[in-house]
Tab-separated table of C-alpha atoms in Angstrom:
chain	number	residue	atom	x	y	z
A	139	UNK	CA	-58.360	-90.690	116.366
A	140	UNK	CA	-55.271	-88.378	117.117
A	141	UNK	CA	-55.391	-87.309	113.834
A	142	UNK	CA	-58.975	-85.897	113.978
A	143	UNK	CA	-57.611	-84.735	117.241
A	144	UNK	CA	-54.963	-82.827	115.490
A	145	UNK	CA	-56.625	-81.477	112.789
A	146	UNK	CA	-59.614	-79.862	115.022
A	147	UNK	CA	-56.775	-78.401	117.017
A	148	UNK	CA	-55.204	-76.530	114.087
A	149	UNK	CA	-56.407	-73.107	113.101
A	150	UNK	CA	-58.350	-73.802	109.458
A	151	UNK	CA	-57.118	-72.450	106.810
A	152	UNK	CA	-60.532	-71.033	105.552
A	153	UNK	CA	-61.066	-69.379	108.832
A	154	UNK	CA	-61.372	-64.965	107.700
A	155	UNK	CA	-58.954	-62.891	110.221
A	156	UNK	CA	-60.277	-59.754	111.935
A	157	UNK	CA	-58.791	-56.727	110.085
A	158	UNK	CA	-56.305	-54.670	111.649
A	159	UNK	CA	-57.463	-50.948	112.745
A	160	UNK	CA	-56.251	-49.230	110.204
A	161	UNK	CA	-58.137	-50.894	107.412
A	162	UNK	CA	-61.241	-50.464	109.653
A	163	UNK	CA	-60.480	-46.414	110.133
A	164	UNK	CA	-60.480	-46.337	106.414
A	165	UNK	CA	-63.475	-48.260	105.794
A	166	UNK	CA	-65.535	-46.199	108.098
A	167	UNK	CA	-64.030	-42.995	106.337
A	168	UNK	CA	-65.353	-44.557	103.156
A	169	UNK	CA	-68.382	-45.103	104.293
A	170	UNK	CA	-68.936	-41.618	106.070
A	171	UNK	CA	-67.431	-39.892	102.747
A	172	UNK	CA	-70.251	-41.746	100.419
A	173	UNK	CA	-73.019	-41.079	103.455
A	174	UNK	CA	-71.978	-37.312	102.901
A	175	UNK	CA	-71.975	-37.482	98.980
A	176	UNK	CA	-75.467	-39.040	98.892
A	177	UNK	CA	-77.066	-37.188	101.283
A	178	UNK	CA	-75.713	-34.371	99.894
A	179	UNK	CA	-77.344	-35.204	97.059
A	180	UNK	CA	-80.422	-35.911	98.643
A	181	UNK	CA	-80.906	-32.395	100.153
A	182	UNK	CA	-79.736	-30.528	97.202
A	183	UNK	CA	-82.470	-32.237	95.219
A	184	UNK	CA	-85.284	-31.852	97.538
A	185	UNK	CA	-84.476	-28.494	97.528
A	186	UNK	CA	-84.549	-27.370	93.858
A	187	UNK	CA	-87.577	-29.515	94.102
A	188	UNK	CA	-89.432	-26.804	95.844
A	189	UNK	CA	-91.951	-24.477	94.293
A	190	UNK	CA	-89.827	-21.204	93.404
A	191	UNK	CA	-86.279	-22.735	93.483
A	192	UNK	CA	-86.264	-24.201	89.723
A	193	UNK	CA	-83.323	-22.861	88.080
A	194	UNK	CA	-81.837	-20.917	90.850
A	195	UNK	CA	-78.385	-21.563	92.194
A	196	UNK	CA	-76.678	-20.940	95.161
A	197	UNK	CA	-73.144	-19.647	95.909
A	198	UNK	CA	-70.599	-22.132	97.224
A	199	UNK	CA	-70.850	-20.395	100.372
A	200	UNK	CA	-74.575	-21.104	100.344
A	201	UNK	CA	-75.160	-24.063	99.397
A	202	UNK	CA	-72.672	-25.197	102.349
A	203	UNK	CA	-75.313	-23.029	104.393
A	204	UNK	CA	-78.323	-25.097	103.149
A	205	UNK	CA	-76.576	-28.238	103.704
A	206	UNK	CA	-75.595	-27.951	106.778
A	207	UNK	CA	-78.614	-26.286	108.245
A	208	UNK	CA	-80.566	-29.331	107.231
A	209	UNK	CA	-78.084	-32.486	107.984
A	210	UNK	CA	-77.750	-32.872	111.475
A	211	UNK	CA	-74.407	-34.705	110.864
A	212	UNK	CA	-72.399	-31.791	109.097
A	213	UNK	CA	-74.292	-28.882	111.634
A	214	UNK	CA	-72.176	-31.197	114.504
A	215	UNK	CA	-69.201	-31.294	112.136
A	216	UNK	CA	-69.302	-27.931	111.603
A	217	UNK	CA	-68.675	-27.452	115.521
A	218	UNK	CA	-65.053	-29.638	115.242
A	219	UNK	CA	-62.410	-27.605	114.536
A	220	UNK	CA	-59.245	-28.849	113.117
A	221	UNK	CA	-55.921	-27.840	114.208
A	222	UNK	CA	-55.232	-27.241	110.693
A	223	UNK	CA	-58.147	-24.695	110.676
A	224	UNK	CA	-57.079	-22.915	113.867
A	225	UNK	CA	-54.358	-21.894	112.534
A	226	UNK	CA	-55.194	-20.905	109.357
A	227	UNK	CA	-58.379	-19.022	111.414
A	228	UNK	CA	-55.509	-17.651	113.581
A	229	UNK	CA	-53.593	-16.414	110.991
A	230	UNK	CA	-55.753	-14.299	109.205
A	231	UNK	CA	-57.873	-12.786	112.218
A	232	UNK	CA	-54.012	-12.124	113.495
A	233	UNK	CA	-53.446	-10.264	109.952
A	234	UNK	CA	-57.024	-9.687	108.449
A	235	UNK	CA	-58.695	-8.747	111.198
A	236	UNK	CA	-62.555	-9.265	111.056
A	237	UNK	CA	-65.325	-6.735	109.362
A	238	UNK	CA	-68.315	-5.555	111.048
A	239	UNK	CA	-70.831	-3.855	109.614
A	240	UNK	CA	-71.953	-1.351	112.768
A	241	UNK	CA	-75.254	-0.451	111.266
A	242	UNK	CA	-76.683	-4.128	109.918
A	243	UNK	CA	-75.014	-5.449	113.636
A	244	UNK	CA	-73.721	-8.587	111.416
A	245	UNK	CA	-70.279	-9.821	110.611
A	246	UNK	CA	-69.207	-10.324	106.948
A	247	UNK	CA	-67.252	-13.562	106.304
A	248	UNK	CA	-66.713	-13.608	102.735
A	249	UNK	CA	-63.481	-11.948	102.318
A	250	UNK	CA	-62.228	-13.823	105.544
A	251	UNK	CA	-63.336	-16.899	104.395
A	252	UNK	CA	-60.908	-16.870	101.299
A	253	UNK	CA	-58.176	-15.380	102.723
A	254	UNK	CA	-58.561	-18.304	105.519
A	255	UNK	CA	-59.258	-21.231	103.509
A	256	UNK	CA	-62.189	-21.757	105.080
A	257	UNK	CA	-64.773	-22.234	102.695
A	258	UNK	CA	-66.741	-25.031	104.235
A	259	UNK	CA	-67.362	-22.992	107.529
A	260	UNK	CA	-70.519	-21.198	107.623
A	261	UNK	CA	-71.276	-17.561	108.896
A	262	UNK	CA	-72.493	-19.123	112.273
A	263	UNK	CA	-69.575	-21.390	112.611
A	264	UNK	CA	-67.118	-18.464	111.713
A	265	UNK	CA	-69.537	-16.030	114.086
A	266	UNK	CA	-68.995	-18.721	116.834
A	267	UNK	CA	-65.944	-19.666	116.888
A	268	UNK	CA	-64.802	-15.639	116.613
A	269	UNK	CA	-66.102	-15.088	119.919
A	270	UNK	CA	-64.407	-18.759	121.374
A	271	UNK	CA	-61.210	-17.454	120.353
A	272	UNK	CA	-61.562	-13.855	121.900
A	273	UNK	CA	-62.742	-15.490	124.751
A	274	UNK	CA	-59.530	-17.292	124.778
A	275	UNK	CA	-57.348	-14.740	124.453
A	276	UNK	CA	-58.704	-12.610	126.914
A	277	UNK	CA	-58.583	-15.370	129.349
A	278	UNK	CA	-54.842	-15.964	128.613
A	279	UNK	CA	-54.285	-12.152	129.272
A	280	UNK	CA	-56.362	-12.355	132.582
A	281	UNK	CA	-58.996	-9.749	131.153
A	282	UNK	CA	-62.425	-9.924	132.022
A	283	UNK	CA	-64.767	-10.735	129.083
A	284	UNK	CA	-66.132	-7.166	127.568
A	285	UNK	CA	-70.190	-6.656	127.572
A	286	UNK	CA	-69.941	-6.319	123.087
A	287	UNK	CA	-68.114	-9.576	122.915
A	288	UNK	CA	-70.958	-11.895	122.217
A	289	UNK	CA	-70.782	-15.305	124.587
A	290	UNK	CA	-68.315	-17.970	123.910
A	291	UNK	CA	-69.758	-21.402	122.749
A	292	UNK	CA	-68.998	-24.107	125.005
A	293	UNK	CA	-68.822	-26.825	122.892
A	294	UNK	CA	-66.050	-25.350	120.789
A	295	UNK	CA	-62.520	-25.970	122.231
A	296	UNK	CA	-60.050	-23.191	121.104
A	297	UNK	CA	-56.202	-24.389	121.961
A	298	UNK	CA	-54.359	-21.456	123.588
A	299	UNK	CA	-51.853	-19.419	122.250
A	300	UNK	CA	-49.146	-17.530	124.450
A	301	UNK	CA	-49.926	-14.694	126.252
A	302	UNK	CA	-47.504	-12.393	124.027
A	303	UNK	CA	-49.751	-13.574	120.554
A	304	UNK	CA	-52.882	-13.365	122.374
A	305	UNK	CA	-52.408	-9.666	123.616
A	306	UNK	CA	-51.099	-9.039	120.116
A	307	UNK	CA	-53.938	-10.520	118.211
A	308	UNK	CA	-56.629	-8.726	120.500
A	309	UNK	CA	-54.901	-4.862	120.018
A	310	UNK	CA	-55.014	-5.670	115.709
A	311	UNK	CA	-59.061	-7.094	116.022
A	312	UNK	CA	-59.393	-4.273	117.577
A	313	UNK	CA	-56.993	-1.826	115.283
A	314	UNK	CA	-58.291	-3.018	112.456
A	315	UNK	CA	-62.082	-2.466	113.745
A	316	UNK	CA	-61.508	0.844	114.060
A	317	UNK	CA	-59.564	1.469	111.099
A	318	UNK	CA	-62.873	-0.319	108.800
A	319	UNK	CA	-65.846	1.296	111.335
A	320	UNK	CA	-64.624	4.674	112.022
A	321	UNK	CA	-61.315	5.917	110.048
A	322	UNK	CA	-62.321	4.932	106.690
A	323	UNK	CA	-66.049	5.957	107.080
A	324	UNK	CA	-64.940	9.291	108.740
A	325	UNK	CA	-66.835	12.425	106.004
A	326	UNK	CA	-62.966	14.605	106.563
A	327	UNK	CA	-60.865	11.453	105.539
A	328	UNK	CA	-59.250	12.790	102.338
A	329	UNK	CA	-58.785	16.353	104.124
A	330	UNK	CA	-57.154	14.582	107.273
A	331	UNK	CA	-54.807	12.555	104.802
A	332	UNK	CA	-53.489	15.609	103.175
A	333	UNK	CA	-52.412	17.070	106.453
A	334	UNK	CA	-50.027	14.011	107.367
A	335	UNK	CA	-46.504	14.947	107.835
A	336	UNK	CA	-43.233	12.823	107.371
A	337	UNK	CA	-42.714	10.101	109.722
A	338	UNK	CA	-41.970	7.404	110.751
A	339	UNK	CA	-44.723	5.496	110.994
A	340	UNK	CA	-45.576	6.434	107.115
A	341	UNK	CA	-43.404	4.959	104.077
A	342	UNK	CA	-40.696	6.584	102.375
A	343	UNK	CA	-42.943	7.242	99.184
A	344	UNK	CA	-45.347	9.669	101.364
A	345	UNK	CA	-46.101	13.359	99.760
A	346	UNK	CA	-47.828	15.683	101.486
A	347	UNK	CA	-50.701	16.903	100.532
A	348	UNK	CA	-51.336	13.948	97.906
């Protein structure tokens, strides 16, 4: 009897342990990666399926669009940012700037998107988080937020950069604005250039008149 006892006491060997959290983080990545790959998939099919769209194909760009505009669970992803994709949105809006076409009122993301890395963010999501981030700045440099800046969303978290950076990076959005909208669309701009004397703020290799 203390041997049954005993043995009902001891832990069976054929008992299955819980695993530990990091094989369950991995699993569930698994399983989200081949929920995204089928549904994926899914909507890409049903779409070419439609009446007008045999044969036709999208741009990367696009197609991200599409996808996103009809799963519910990459239009939320599309809201997280990374801090990996901060920076590198950071870094080129810092260097880039952003281009606006004045007449069409609409932002083009293409070029910014390469430069950034960024391919899997759609014009929205770019358009979005654009204004988050000026938002930001401008609150780090105690400004008050300017009637053409369109609203900040405020489900998108932007971490804050220093005051210095963020005064820096709103005077080249703005530089480079005016540079693409009004310099290089100005009717005089070749007569303007050939009147531009030696100085400092112009390389070595500058001849007048060229």
């Amino acid at each position: 009897q203390d041997e049954n006892i005993a043995a009902q006491d001891s832990p069976s060997l054929d008992r299955l342990c819980w695993p530990v959290s990091s094989a369950l983080t991995a699993r569930l990545r698994r399983l989200i990666t081949a929920y995204q790959r089928f549904n994926r998939k899914e909507l890409i099919r049903a779409e070419f399926s439609v009446p007008g769209n045999i044969g036709y194909w999208y741009s990367q760009e696009e197609m991200f669009r599409r996808v996103a505009d009809m799963d519910p669970f990459i239009k939320e992803m599309q809201k997280r940012w990374t801090r990996r994709e901060q920076a590198d949105f950071y870094r080129t809006v810092s260097s880039f700037g952003v281009v606006y076409d004045a007449e069409a009122k609409l932002f083009d993301w293409s070029r910014f998107r390469t430069l950034s890395r960024l391919e899997k963010k759609t014009d929205e999501s770019l358009e979005k988080y654009f204004y988050s981030f000026v938002a930001m700045c401008r609150n780090v440099c105690r400004l008050p937020p300017r009637k053409d800046d369109g609203p900040p969303d405020p489900s998108i978290y932007v971490e804050p950069i220093t005051e210095e950076r963020a005064a820096r990076t709103l005077y080249r959005i703005e530089l480079l604005r005016k540079i693409r909208e009004q310099v290089l669309r100005h009717p005089q701009l070749i007569e303007r250039l050939k009147l531009c004397r030696p100085s400092l703020y112009l390389p070595v290799w500058w001849e007048c008149g060229k």
